[in-house]
PDB file of C-alpha atoms in Angstrom:
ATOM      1  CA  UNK A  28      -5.777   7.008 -32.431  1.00  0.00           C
ATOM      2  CA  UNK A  29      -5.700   3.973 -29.948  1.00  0.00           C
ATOM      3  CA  UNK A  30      -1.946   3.335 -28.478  1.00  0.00           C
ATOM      4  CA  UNK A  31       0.224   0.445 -30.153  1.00  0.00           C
ATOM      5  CA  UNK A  32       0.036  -0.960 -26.715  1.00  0.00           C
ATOM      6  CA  UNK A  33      -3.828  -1.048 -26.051  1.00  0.00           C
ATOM      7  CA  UNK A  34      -4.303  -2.563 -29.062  1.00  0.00           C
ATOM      8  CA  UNK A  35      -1.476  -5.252 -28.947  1.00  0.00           C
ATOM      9  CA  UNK A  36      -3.335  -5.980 -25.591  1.00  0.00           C
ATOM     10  CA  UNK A  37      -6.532  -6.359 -27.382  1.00  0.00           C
ATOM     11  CA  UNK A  38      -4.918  -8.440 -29.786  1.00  0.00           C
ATOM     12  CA  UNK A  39      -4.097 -10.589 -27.732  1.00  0.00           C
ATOM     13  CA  UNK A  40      -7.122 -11.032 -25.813  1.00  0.00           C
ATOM     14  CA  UNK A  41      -8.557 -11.539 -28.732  1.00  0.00           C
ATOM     15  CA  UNK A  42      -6.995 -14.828 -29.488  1.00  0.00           C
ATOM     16  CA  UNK A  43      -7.394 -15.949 -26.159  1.00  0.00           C
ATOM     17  CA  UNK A  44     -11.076 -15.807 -26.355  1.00  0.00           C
ATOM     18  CA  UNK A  45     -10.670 -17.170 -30.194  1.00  0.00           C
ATOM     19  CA  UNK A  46      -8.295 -20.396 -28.104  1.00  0.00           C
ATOM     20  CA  UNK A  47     -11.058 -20.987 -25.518  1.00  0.00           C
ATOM     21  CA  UNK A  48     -13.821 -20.519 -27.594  1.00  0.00           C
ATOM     22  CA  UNK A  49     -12.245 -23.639 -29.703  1.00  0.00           C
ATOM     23  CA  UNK A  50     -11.067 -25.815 -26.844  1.00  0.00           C
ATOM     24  CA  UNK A  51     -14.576 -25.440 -25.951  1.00  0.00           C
ATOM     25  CA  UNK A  52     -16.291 -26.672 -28.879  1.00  0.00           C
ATOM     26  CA  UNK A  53     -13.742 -29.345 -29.574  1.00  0.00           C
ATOM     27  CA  UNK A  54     -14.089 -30.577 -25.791  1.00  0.00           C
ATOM     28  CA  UNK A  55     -17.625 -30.310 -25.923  1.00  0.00           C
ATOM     29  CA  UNK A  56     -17.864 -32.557 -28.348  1.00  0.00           C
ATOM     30  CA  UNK A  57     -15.635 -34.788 -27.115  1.00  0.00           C
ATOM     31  CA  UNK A  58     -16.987 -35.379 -24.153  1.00  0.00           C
ATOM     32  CA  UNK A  59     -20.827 -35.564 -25.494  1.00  0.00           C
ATOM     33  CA  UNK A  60     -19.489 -38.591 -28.216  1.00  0.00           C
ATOM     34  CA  UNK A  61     -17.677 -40.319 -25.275  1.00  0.00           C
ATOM     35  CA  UNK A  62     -20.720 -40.354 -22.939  1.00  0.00           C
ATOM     36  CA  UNK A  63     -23.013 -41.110 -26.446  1.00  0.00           C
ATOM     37  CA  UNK A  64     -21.217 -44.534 -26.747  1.00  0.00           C
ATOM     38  CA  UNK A  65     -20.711 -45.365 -23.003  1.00  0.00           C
ATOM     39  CA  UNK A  66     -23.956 -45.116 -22.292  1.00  0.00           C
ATOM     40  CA  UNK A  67     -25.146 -47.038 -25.294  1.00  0.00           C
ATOM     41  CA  UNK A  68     -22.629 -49.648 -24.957  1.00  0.00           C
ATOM     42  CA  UNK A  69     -21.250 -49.103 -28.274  1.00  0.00           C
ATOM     43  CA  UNK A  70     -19.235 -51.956 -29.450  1.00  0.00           C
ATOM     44  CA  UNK A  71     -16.533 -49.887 -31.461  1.00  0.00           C
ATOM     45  CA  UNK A  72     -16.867 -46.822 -28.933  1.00  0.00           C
ATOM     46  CA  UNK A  73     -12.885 -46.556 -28.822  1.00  0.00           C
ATOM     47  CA  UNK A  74     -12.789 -46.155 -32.399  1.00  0.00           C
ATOM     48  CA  UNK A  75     -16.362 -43.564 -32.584  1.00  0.00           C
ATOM     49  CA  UNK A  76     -14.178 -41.678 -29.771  1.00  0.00           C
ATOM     50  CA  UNK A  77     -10.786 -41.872 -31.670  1.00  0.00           C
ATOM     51  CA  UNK A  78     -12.261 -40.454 -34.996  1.00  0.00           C
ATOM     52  CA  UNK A  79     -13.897 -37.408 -33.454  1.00  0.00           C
ATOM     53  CA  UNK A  80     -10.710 -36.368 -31.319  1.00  0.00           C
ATOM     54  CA  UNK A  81      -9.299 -36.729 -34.837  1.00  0.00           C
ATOM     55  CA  UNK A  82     -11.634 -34.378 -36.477  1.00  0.00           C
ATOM     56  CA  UNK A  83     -11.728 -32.047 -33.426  1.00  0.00           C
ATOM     57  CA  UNK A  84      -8.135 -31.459 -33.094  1.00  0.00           C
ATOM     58  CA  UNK A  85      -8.046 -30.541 -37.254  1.00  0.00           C
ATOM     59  CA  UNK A  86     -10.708 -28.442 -36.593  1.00  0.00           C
ATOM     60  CA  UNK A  87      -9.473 -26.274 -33.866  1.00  0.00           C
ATOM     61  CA  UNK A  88      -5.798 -26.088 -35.055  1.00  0.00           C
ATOM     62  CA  UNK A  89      -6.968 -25.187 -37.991  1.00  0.00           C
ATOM     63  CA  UNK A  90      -8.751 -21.861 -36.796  1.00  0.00           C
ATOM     64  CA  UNK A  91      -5.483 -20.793 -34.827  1.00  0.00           C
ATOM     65  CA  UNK A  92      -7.055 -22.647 -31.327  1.00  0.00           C
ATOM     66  CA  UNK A  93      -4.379 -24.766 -29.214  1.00  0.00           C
ATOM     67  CA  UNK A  94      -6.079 -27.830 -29.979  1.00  0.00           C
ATOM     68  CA  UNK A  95      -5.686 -29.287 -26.576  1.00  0.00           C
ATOM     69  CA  UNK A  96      -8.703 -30.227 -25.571  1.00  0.00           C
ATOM     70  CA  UNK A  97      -7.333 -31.786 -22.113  1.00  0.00           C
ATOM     71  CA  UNK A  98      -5.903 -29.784 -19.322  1.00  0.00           C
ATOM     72  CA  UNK A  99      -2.798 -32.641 -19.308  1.00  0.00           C
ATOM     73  CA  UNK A 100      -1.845 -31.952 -22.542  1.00  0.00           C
ATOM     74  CA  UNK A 101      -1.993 -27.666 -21.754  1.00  0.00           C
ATOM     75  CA  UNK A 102      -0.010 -28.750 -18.605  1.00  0.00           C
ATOM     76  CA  UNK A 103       2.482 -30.709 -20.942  1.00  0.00           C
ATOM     77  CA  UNK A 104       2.607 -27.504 -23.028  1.00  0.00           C
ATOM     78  CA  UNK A 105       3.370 -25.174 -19.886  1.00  0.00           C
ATOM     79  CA  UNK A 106       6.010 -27.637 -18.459  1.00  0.00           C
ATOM     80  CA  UNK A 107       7.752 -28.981 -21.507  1.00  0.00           C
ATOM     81  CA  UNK A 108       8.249 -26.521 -24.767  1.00  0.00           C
ATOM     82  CA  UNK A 109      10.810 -24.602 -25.263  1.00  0.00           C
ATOM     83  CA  UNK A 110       8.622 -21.948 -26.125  1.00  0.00           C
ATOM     84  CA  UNK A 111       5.327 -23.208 -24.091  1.00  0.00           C
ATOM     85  CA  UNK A 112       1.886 -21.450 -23.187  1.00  0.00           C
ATOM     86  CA  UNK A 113       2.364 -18.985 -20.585  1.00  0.00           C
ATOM     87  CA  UNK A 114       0.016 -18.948 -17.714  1.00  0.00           C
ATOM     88  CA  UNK A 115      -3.107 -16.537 -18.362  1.00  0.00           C
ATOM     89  CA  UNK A 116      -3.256 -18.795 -21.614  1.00  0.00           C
ATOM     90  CA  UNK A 117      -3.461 -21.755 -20.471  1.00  0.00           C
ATOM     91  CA  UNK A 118      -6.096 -20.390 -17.765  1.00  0.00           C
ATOM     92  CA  UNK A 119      -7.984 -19.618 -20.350  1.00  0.00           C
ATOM     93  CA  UNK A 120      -7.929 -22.662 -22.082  1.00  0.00           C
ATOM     94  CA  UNK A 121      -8.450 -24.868 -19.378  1.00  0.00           C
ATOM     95  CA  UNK A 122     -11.729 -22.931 -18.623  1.00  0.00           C
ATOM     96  CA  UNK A 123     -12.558 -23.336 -22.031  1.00  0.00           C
ATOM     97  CA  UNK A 124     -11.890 -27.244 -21.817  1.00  0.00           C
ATOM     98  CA  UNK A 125     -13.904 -27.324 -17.958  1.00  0.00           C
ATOM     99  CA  UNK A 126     -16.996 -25.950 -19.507  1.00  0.00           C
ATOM    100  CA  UNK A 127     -16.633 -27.778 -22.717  1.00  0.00           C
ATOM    101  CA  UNK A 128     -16.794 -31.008 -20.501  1.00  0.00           C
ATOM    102  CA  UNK A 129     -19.528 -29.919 -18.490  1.00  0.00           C
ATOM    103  CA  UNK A 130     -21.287 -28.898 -21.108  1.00  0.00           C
ATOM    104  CA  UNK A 131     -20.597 -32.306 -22.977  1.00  0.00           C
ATOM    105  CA  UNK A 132     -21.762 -34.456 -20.286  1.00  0.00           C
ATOM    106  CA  UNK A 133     -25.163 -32.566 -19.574  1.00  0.00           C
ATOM    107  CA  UNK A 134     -26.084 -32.783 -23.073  1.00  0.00           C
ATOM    108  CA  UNK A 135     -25.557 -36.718 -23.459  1.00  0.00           C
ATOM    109  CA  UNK A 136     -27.271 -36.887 -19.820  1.00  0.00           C
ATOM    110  CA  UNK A 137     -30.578 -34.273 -21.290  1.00  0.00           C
ATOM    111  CA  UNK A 138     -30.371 -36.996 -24.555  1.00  0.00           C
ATOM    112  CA  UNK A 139     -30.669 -40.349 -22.902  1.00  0.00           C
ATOM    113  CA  UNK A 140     -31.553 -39.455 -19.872  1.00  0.00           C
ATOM    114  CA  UNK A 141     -29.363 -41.455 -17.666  1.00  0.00           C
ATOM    115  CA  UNK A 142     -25.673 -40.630 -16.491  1.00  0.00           C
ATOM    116  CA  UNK A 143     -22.548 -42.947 -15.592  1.00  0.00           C
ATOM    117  CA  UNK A 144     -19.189 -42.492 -13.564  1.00  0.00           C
ATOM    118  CA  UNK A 145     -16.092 -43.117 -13.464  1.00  0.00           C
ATOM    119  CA  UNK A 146     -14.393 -45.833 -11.515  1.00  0.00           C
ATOM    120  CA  UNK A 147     -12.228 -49.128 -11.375  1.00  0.00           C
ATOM    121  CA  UNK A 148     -13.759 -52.025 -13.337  1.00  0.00           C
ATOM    122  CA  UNK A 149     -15.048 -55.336 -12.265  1.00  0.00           C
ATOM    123  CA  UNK A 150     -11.732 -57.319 -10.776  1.00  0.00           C
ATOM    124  CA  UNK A 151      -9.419 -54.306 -10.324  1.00  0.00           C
ATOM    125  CA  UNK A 152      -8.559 -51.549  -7.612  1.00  0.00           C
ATOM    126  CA  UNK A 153      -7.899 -48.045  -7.743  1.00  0.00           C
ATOM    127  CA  UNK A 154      -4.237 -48.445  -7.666  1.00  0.00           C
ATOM    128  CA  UNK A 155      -4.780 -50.021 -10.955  1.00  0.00           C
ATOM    129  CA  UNK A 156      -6.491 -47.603 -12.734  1.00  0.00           C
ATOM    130  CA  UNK A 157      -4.456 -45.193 -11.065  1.00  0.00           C
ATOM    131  CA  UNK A 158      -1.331 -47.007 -12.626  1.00  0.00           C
ATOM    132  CA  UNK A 159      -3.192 -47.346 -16.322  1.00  0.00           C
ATOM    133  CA  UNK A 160      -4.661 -43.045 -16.117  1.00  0.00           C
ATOM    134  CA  UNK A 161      -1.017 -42.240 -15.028  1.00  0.00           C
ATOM    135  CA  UNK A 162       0.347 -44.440 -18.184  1.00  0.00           C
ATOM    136  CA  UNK A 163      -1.551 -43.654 -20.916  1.00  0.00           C
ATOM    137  CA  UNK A 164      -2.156 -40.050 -20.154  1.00  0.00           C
ATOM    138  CA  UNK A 165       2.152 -39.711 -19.728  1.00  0.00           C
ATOM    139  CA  UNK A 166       2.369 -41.222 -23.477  1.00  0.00           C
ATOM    140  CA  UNK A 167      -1.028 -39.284 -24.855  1.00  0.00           C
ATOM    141  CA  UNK A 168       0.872 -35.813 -23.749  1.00  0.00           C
ATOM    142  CA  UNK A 169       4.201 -36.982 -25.125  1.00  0.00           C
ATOM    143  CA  UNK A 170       2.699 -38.034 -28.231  1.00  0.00           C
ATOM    144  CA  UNK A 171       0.928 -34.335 -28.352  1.00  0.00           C
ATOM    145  CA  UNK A 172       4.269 -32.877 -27.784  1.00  0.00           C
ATOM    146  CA  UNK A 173       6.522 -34.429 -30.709  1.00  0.00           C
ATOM    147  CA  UNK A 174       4.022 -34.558 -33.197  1.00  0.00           C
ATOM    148  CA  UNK A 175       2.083 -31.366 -33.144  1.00  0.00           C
ATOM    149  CA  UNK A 176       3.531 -28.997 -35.621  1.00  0.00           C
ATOM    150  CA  UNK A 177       5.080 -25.479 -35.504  1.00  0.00           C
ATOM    151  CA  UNK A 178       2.902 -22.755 -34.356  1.00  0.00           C
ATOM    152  CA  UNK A 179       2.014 -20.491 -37.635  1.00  0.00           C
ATOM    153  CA  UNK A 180       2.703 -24.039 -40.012  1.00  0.00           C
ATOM    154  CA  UNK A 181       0.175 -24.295 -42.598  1.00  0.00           C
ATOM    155  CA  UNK A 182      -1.640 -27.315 -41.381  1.00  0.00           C
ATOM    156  CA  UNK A 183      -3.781 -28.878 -44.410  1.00  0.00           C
ATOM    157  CA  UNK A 184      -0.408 -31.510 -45.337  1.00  0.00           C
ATOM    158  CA  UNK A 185      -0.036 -32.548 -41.460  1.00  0.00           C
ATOM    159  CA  UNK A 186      -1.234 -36.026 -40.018  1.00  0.00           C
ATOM    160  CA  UNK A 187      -1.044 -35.159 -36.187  1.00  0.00           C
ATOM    161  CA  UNK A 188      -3.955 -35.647 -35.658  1.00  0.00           C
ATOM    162  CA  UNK A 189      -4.115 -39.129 -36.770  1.00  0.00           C
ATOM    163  CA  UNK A 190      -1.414 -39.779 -34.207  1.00  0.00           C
ATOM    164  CA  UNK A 191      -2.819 -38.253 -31.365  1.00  0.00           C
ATOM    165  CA  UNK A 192      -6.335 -39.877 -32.170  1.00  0.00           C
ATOM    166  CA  UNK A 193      -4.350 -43.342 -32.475  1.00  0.00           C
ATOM    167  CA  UNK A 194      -2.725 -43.254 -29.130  1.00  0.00           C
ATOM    168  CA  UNK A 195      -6.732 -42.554 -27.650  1.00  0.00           C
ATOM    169  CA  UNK A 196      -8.066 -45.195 -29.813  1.00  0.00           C
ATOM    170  CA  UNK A 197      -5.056 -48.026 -28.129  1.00  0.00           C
ATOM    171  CA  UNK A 198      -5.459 -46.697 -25.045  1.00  0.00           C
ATOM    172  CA  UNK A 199      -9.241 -47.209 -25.029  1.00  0.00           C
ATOM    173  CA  UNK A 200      -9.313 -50.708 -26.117  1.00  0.00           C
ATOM    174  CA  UNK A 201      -6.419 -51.354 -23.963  1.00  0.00           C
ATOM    175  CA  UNK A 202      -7.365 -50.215 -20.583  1.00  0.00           C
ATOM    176  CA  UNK A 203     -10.817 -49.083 -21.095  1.00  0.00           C
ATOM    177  CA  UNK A 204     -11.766 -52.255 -18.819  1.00  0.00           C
ATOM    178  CA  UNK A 205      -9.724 -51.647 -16.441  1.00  0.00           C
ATOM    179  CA  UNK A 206     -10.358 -47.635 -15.093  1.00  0.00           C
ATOM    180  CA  UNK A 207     -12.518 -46.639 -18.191  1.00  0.00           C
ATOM    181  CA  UNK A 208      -9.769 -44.836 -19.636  1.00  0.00           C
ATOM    182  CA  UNK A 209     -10.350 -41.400 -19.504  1.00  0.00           C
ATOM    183  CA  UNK A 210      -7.366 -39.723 -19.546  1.00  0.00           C
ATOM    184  CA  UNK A 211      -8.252 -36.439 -19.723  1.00  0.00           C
ATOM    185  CA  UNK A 212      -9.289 -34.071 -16.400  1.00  0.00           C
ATOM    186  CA  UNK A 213     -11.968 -31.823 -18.322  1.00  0.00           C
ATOM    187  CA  UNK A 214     -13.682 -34.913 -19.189  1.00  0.00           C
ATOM    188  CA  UNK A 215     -13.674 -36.842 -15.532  1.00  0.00           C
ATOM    189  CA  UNK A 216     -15.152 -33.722 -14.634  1.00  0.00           C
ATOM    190  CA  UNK A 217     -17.551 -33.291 -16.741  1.00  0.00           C
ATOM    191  CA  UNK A 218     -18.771 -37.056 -16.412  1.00  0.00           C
ATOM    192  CA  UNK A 219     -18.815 -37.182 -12.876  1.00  0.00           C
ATOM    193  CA  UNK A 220     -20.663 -33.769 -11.964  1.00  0.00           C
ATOM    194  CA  UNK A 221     -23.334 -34.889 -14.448  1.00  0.00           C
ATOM    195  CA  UNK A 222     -23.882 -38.212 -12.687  1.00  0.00           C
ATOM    196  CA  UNK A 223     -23.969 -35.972  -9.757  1.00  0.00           C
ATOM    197  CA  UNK A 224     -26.511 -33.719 -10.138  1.00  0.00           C
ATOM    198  CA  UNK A 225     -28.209 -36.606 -11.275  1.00  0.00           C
ATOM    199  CA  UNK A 226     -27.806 -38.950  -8.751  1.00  0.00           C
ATOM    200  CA  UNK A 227     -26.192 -37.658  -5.937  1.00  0.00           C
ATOM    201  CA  UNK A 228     -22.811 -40.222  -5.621  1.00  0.00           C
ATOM    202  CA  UNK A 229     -20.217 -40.743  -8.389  1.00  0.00           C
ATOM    203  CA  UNK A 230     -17.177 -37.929  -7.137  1.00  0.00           C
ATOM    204  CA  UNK A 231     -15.519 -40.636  -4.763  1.00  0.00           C
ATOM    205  CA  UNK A 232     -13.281 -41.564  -6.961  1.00  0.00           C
ATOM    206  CA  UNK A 233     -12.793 -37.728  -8.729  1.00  0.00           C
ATOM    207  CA  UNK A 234      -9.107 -37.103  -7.350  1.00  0.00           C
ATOM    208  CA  UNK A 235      -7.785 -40.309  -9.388  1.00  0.00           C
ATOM    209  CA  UNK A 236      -8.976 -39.399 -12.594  1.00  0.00           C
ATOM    210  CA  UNK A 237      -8.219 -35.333 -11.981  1.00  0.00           C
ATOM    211  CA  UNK A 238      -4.834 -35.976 -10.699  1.00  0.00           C
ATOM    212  CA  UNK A 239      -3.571 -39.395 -12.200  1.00  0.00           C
ATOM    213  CA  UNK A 240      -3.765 -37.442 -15.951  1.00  0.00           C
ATOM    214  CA  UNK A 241      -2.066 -34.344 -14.692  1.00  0.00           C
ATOM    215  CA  UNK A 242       0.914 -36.254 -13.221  1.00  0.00           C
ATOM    216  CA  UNK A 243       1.220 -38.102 -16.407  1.00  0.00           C
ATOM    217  CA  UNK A 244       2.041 -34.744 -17.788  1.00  0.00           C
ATOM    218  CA  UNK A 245       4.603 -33.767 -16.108  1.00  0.00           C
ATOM    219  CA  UNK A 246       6.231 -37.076 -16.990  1.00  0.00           C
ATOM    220  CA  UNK A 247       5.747 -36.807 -20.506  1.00  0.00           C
ATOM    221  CA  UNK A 248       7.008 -32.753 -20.517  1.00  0.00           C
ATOM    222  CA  UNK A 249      10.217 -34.181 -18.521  1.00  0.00           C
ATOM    223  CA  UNK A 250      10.811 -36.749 -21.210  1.00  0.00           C
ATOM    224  CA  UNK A 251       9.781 -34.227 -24.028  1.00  0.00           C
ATOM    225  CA  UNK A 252      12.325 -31.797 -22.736  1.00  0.00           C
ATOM    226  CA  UNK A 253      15.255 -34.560 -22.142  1.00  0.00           C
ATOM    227  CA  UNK A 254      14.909 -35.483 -25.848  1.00  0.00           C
ATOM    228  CA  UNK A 255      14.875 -32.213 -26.820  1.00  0.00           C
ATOM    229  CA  UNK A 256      17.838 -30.508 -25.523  1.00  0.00           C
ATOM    230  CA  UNK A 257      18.646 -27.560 -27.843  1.00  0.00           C
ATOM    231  CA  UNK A 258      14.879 -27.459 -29.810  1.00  0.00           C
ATOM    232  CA  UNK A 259      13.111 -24.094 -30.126  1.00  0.00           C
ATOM    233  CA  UNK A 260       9.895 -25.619 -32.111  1.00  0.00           C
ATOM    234  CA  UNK A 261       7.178 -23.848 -30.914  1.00  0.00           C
ATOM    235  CA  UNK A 262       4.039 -26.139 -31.669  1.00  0.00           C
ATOM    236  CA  UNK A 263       0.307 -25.677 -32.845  1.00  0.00           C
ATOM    237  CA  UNK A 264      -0.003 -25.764 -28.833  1.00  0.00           C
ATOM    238  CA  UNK A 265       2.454 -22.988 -27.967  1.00  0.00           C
ATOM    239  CA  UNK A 266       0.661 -19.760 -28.074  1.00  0.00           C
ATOM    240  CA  UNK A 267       3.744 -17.221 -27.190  1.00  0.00           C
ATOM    241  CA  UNK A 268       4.282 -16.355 -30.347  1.00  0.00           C
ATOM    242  CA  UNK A 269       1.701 -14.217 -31.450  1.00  0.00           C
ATOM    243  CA  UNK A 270      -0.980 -14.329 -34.081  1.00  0.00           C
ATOM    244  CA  UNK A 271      -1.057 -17.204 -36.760  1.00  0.00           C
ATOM    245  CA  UNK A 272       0.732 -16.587 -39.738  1.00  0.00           C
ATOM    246  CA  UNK A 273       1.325 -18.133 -42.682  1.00  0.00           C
ATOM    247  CA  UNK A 274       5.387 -19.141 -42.373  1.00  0.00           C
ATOM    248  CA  UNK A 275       6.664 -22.211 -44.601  1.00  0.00           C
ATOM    249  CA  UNK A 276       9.503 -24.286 -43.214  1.00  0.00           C
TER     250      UNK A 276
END
């Protein structure tokens, strides 16, 4: 017989791989729709974008992923649940969101055959977008934080994802002029190794858009957990507590 303990390990392994595999595909896609409409100069691009993190973060919640999809919001979920995503989780999500955005951004690039970066628009300065990443990422995570629902809730009655696709949508038509509004680590990466490879420049401005969203965490888990004194909800997000079951509240 295989020990209790070897197989709770495998268990749990298990829906690691299941989480990355899904932050993955939902990034992936992410990324490749974002690129699809910059690219193209898409008129409604903020709203094309909006829609499929919509449908993306259904999708993987709904299998029992994290439904991150941005290593902010897994940083959020480290720093500011009550019951949060330990470590070798969110490792392994993070890789699944880093190759999800690479692979994203290479398949737009094979598609059209150009690439594009990331960097301050026409008129403004990299404290600027700095300011606007740092913003908008610190209210996408604390969004992600108060809406997502209870880890093990059936999902098929919740709107979160509406919510969480809104605040990308605003943010996009907002700022979108001003840094490009990215927001999101996995996908600055993504975008800017691809215009890389394929041109050689485009990383000067990487630590902006890798750092500004991840700061903007921590903000949003400080305010999460200052609002929150006393909670124990453990969300879609918060992988501690074992496999996905079926509990009503």
């Amino acid at each position: 017989p295989v020990p209790g303990w070897f197989a709770a390990m495998k268990s749990e392994r298990e829906r690691n791989l299941e989480a990355c595999a899904s932050e993955f595909i939902g990034t992936f896609f992410l990324v490749f729709t974002v690129g699809l409409n910059v690219l193209q100069r898409a008129a409604l691009a903020p709203i094309s974008v909006g829609c499929m993190l919509t449908a993306m973060l259904f999708a993987t919640a709904g299998v029992g992923g994290a439904a991150h999809l941005n290593p902010a919001v897994t940083l959020g979920f480290m720093l500011g649940r009550e019951c949060g995503v330990g470590t070798k989780q969110a490792l392994m999500l993070v890789l699944g969101q880093i190759l999800g955005g690479l692979g994203g951004s290479y398949m737009y690039a094979a598609v059209l055959g150009v690439t594009f970066t990331l960097q301050p628009g026409p008129g403004f300065t990299a404290k600027e977008a700095f300011a606007v990443e740092f913003l908008f990422s610190a209210v996408l995570v604390f969004v992600v934080l108060h809406v997502a629902p209870r880890w093990g809730k059936d999902i098929s009655g919740q709107y979160f994802g509406l919510a969480i696709g809104a605040v990308v949508m605003a943010a996009a038509f907002a700022v979108g002029h001003v840094s490009g509004c990215s927001l999101n680590p996995a996908l600055a990466l993504g975008v800017m190794s691809s215009h890389w490879l394929h041109t050689g420049t485009g990383l000067y401005y990487a630590p902006l858009y890798l750092l500004a969203p991840l700061i903007g965490g921590c903000l949003a888990s400080a305010a999460h957990r200052a609002l929150q004194v006393g909670s124990t909800d453990c969300a879609v997000g918060s992988m501690d507590r074992g496999p996905n079951v079926d509990v009503q509240l």
